[in-house]
Coordinates of C-alpha atoms in Angstrom, one line a residue:
X1 CA 166.5 199.8 48.9
X2 CA 162.9 197.7 48.0
X3 CA 164.4 195.8 45.6
X4 CA 167.4 195.7 46.8
X5 CA 166.1 193.8 49.9
X6 CA 164.0 192.0 47.3
X7 CA 167.0 190.2 45.0
X8 CA 169.1 189.0 48.2
X9 CA 165.7 187.3 49.2
X10 CA 164.9 186.2 46.5
X11 CA 169.3 184.8 45.9
X12 CA 168.6 183.3 49.1
X13 CA 165.7 181.6 48.3
X14 CA 167.8 180.1 44.0
X15 CA 170.2 178.6 46.6
X16 CA 168.7 177.4 49.1
X17 CA 166.2 175.3 47.1
X18 CA 169.5 174.7 44.6
X19 CA 171.0 172.9 47.9
X20 CA 167.7 170.5 48.2
X21 CA 167.5 170.0 45.0
X22 CA 171.1 169.3 45.2
X23 CA 170.4 167.4 48.2
X24 CA 167.5 165.9 46.8
X25 CA 169.4 164.1 44.6
X26 CA 172.6 163.0 46.5
X27 CA 169.3 160.7 48.6
X28 CA 167.8 159.3 45.0
X29 CA 171.4 158.6 44.2
X30 CA 171.9 156.6 48.0
X31 CA 168.5 154.8 47.7
X32 CA 169.0 153.9 44.3
X33 CA 172.5 152.5 45.1
X34 CA 171.4 150.9 48.5
X35 CA 168.6 149.9 45.9
X36 CA 171.1 148.1 43.7
X37 CA 173.0 146.7 46.5
X38 CA 170.4 145.6 48.2
X39 CA 168.8 142.9 45.3
X40 CA 172.7 141.9 44.1
X41 CA 175.7 139.4 46.3
X42 CA 178.0 142.8 45.5
X43 CA 180.5 143.4 48.2
X44 CA 179.2 147.9 46.5
X45 CA 179.8 150.0 48.2
X46 CA 177.7 153.6 48.8
X47 CA 179.5 156.3 46.1
X48 CA 179.1 159.8 46.9
X49 CA 178.9 162.5 44.0
X50 CA 177.4 165.3 46.5
X51 CA 180.4 166.8 47.8
X52 CA 178.1 168.5 50.9
X53 CA 179.6 167.4 54.7
X54 CA 176.6 166.4 56.1
X55 CA 175.9 164.0 53.0
X56 CA 179.2 162.5 52.9
X57 CA 178.9 161.1 56.5
X58 CA 175.9 160.1 56.1
X59 CA 177.3 158.0 53.8
X60 CA 180.1 156.4 55.7
X61 CA 177.4 156.0 58.7
X62 CA 175.6 154.1 56.1
X63 CA 178.9 152.2 54.6
X64 CA 180.4 151.3 57.6
X65 CA 176.6 148.8 57.4
X66 CA 177.2 147.3 54.9
X67 CA 180.2 146.2 55.6
X68 CA 179.2 145.4 59.1
X69 CA 176.6 143.4 58.2
X70 CA 178.4 141.6 55.2
X71 CA 180.5 140.6 57.1
X72 CA 177.9 139.5 59.4
X73 CA 176.6 137.5 56.4
X74 CA 179.4 135.9 56.0
X75 CA 180.3 134.2 59.6
X76 CA 176.9 132.8 59.7
X77 CA 178.1 130.9 55.8
X78 CA 180.4 129.6 57.7
X79 CA 178.8 128.7 60.2
X80 CA 176.6 126.4 58.6
X81 CA 178.5 125.5 56.8
X82 CA 180.9 124.3 60.2
X83 CA 178.0 123.4 61.6
X84 CA 176.6 120.9 57.9
X85 CA 180.0 119.5 58.1
X86 CA 180.8 118.6 62.0
X87 CA 177.4 116.0 61.4
X88 CA 178.3 115.0 58.2
X89 CA 181.5 113.8 59.4
X90 CA 179.6 112.8 63.0
X91 CA 177.6 110.6 60.7
X92 CA 180.9 109.0 59.2
X93 CA 183.0 108.9 62.5
X94 CA 179.0 106.8 64.0
X95 CA 178.8 104.9 61.2
X96 CA 181.7 103.5 60.0
X97 CA 181.5 101.4 64.1
X98 CA 178.1 100.3 63.7
X99 CA 178.3 99.4 60.2
X100 CA 180.8 96.7 61.6
X101 CA 179.1 96.1 64.6
X102 CA 175.5 95.1 62.8
X103 CA 178.6 93.0 60.0
X104 CA 179.7 90.9 62.8
X105 CA 176.9 90.0 64.8
X106 CA 175.5 88.9 61.2
X107 CA 178.5 86.5 60.9
X108 CA 178.1 85.6 65.1
X109 CA 174.0 84.7 64.7
X110 CA 175.0 82.0 61.9
X111 CA 174.3 78.6 63.0
X112 CA 177.1 77.8 60.5
X113 CA 179.4 78.6 62.0
X114 CA 182.5 77.9 65.1
X115 CA 182.1 78.0 68.4
X116 CA 185.9 79.4 68.3
X117 CA 184.4 81.9 65.8
X118 CA 181.8 82.9 67.3
X119 CA 184.3 83.8 70.7
X120 CA 186.4 85.8 68.2
X121 CA 183.7 87.1 66.7
X122 CA 182.4 88.8 69.6
X123 CA 185.4 90.3 71.0
X124 CA 185.9 92.3 67.8
X125 CA 182.6 94.0 68.7
X126 CA 183.4 94.3 72.4
X127 CA 186.8 96.3 71.1
X128 CA 183.9 97.9 67.8
X129 CA 181.6 98.8 70.8
X130 CA 184.1 100.5 73.7
X131 CA 185.6 102.1 70.4
X132 CA 181.8 103.7 69.7
X133 CA 182.0 104.3 73.5
X134 CA 184.8 106.5 73.7
X135 CA 183.9 108.2 70.5
X136 CA 180.7 109.4 71.3
X137 CA 182.6 110.5 74.7
X138 CA 185.1 112.7 72.2
X139 CA 181.9 114.5 70.9
X140 CA 180.5 115.4 74.4
X141 CA 184.2 116.2 75.6
X142 CA 185.3 118.7 73.0
X143 CA 180.8 120.0 72.2
X144 CA 181.2 120.5 76.1
X145 CA 184.5 123.0 75.3
X146 CA 184.1 124.7 73.2
X147 CA 180.5 125.4 75.1
X148 CA 182.7 126.6 77.5
X149 CA 181.3 123.9 80.0
X150 CA 184.5 121.6 80.8
X151 CA 184.9 122.2 85.1
X152 CA 188.8 122.1 85.7
X153 CA 189.8 121.3 88.7
X154 CA 192.8 124.4 88.5
X155 CA 195.7 123.5 91.1
X156 CA 200.1 123.9 91.0
X157 CA 201.0 121.5 89.1
X158 CA 204.1 120.0 88.1
X159 CA 205.4 119.4 85.2
X160 CA 207.9 117.5 84.2
X161 CA 206.7 115.1 86.7
X162 CA 203.9 114.4 85.2
X163 CA 205.4 114.4 82.4
X164 CA 207.2 111.5 83.3
X165 CA 204.8 109.8 84.5
X166 CA 203.2 109.8 81.6
X167 CA 206.1 108.9 79.2
X168 CA 206.3 106.0 81.7
X169 CA 202.9 104.4 81.0
X170 CA 203.3 104.2 77.2
X171 CA 206.6 102.3 78.0
X172 CA 205.7 98.5 76.4
X173 CA 203.7 100.7 73.5
X174 CA 206.4 102.2 72.7
X175 CA 208.5 98.9 72.3
X176 CA 205.8 97.1 70.5
X177 CA 205.3 100.1 67.8
X178 CA 209.3 99.6 67.3
X179 CA 210.3 103.6 69.1
X180 CA 212.7 104.5 71.0
X181 CA 212.6 107.7 71.5
X182 CA 214.6 110.4 72.4
X183 CA 213.9 112.2 76.0
X184 CA 215.1 115.8 77.0
X185 CA 213.3 116.9 80.3
X186 CA 214.4 119.1 83.0
X187 CA 214.5 117.3 85.9
X188 CA 214.7 120.4 87.5
X189 CA 210.3 120.5 89.5
X190 CA 208.9 123.2 87.2
X191 CA 205.5 124.3 88.8
X192 CA 202.3 125.5 86.7
X193 CA 198.6 126.0 87.4
X194 CA 196.1 123.5 85.7
X195 CA 194.1 120.1 86.1
X196 CA 196.1 117.3 86.8
X197 CA 193.5 114.7 84.7
X198 CA 193.3 117.4 82.1
X199 CA 197.3 117.8 81.9
X200 CA 197.6 114.4 81.6
X201 CA 194.7 114.1 79.0
X202 CA 196.5 115.9 76.4
X203 CA 200.6 114.5 76.9
X204 CA 198.8 111.5 76.6
X205 CA 196.2 112.5 72.7
X206 CA 199.4 114.0 71.6
X207 CA 202.0 110.9 72.4
X208 CA 198.8 108.7 71.3
X209 CA 198.7 110.8 68.5
X210 CA 203.0 110.0 67.4
X211 CA 201.8 106.3 68.1
X212 CA 199.4 106.6 65.1
X213 CA 201.0 108.7 62.0
X214 CA 204.8 108.7 64.0
X215 CA 208.0 107.6 61.7
X216 CA 211.6 108.1 62.7
X217 CA 212.5 109.1 65.3
X218 CA 210.9 110.7 68.0
X219 CA 211.6 113.4 70.0
X220 CA 210.1 115.0 73.5
X221 CA 211.1 117.6 75.3
X222 CA 210.9 119.6 78.1
X223 CA 212.9 123.1 78.7
X224 CA 213.0 126.1 81.5
X225 CA 212.7 129.1 77.8
X226 CA 212.5 132.4 80.4
X227 CA 209.0 132.2 82.4
X228 CA 207.7 129.3 80.2
X229 CA 207.9 125.4 80.5
X230 CA 208.1 124.6 77.1
X231 CA 207.5 121.1 75.7
X232 CA 207.9 120.1 72.3
X233 CA 206.9 116.7 70.8
X234 CA 207.9 115.8 67.4
X235 CA 208.3 112.9 65.1
X236 CA 208.9 112.2 61.0
X237 CA 205.5 112.9 58.7
X238 CA 206.4 112.6 55.5
X239 CA 203.4 112.9 54.4
X240 CA 202.2 116.4 56.0
X241 CA 202.0 119.6 54.3
X242 CA 202.3 123.0 56.1
X243 CA 198.5 123.5 55.6
X244 CA 197.8 120.2 57.2
X245 CA 200.4 121.1 60.2
X246 CA 197.8 124.4 59.9
X247 CA 195.4 122.4 60.2
X248 CA 195.9 120.1 62.7
X249 CA 194.1 121.7 66.1
X250 CA 190.9 121.9 63.6
X251 CA 187.8 120.1 64.6
X252 CA 187.4 117.4 62.2
X253 CA 190.1 117.5 60.5
X254 CA 193.0 114.7 59.5
X255 CA 195.8 114.0 57.4
X256 CA 194.3 111.4 55.8
X257 CA 191.7 112.5 52.9
X258 CA 190.3 109.5 52.9
X259 CA 188.5 109.6 56.6
X260 CA 189.5 105.6 56.5
X261 CA 188.5 105.9 60.3
X262 CA 191.9 105.1 62.6
X263 CA 191.3 108.6 63.8
X264 CA 188.9 111.8 63.8
X265 CA 190.6 114.5 64.1
X266 CA 188.7 115.0 67.0
X267 CA 191.8 114.3 70.0
X268 CA 193.7 117.2 68.6
X269 CA 190.8 119.9 68.2
X270 CA 190.4 118.5 72.6
X271 CA 193.9 119.1 73.1
X272 CA 193.5 122.5 72.1
X273 CA 190.8 123.8 73.5
X274 CA 192.5 121.9 76.8
X275 CA 195.3 123.6 76.8
X276 CA 193.8 127.4 75.9
X277 CA 191.1 126.7 78.5
X278 CA 193.9 126.6 80.8
X279 CA 195.2 129.5 80.5
X280 CA 198.3 128.2 78.1
X281 CA 199.7 127.4 74.6
X282 CA 200.0 125.2 71.8
X283 CA 201.2 125.5 68.2
X284 CA 202.6 122.9 65.5
X285 CA 204.9 123.5 62.4
X286 CA 205.8 121.6 60.0
X287 CA 210.1 121.8 60.0
X288 CA 211.3 119.9 56.7
X289 CA 209.6 116.5 57.4
X290 CA 209.4 116.7 61.0
X291 CA 206.2 117.9 62.6
X292 CA 206.5 119.4 65.7
X293 CA 203.7 120.0 68.6
X294 CA 204.4 122.7 71.1
X295 CA 203.5 123.2 74.8
X296 CA 204.0 127.2 76.1
X297 CA 203.0 125.8 79.6
X298 CA 203.4 129.9 81.7
X299 CA 204.9 128.8 84.8
X300 CA 204.7 130.5 88.4
X301 CA 205.8 133.3 89.8
X302 CA 207.4 131.4 92.9
X303 CA 208.8 128.9 90.7
X304 CA 210.3 131.3 88.0

């Protein structure tokens, strides 16, 4: 009987020692894999060589932590690249008008130029200074919007009236650009919640974008669709790609890869922020050679 007990105890001890040895071996394996993962830029995960349920659970949790770490590192890398690109773009956009201003100031200081030319150069400097002021204001507005510091005065707004009013204010601009807009606006009063100043700025930004880049027929439309009011701005954009259309609202994005200074790409980024923060939607798409920017305004319930 005593011999049987001793045999059983030895068997139990043997099993425990074996399990301990296997667990220790698996832990060393996990440590070596972790060391390799931490020492190299790899997306590898820890592989289990043991069928122990607890060890498998431990490996699963470690792999989850590795994934979160890799995701966090990728996000920080993207943010760092965005910040660097933003600084480079800001430097370029500020340098362009400043260089122009400095050049004309040097011409103004030239004693040999005529007074009429001096006045002409002075007017150019004033205009470039206004452009610079507008650019700095756009930087400031975008930073406030992205930091959720922009203050909105939300109220019930007749979007139909606002659309017509803003379009009318650009009448002379359309004439100068030789554009005959096609206006398809439902005259019924449709009410939404928003900031009137911000809404006017959104519509103005989109019209200015068309005046700057639009070709051929230009269409402005407003109509009710179920519980929303849909407004869209459409113009021919032969040089635009589908990828361009997808990134149209990205900060500093312009379809002009050379960044000639005609546009900073801030206007549409500000437009998207304004629309979204008022609780509405905006999207852009390329349909054949037509660029369509669509605004989806949520109607007030009592006016649906």
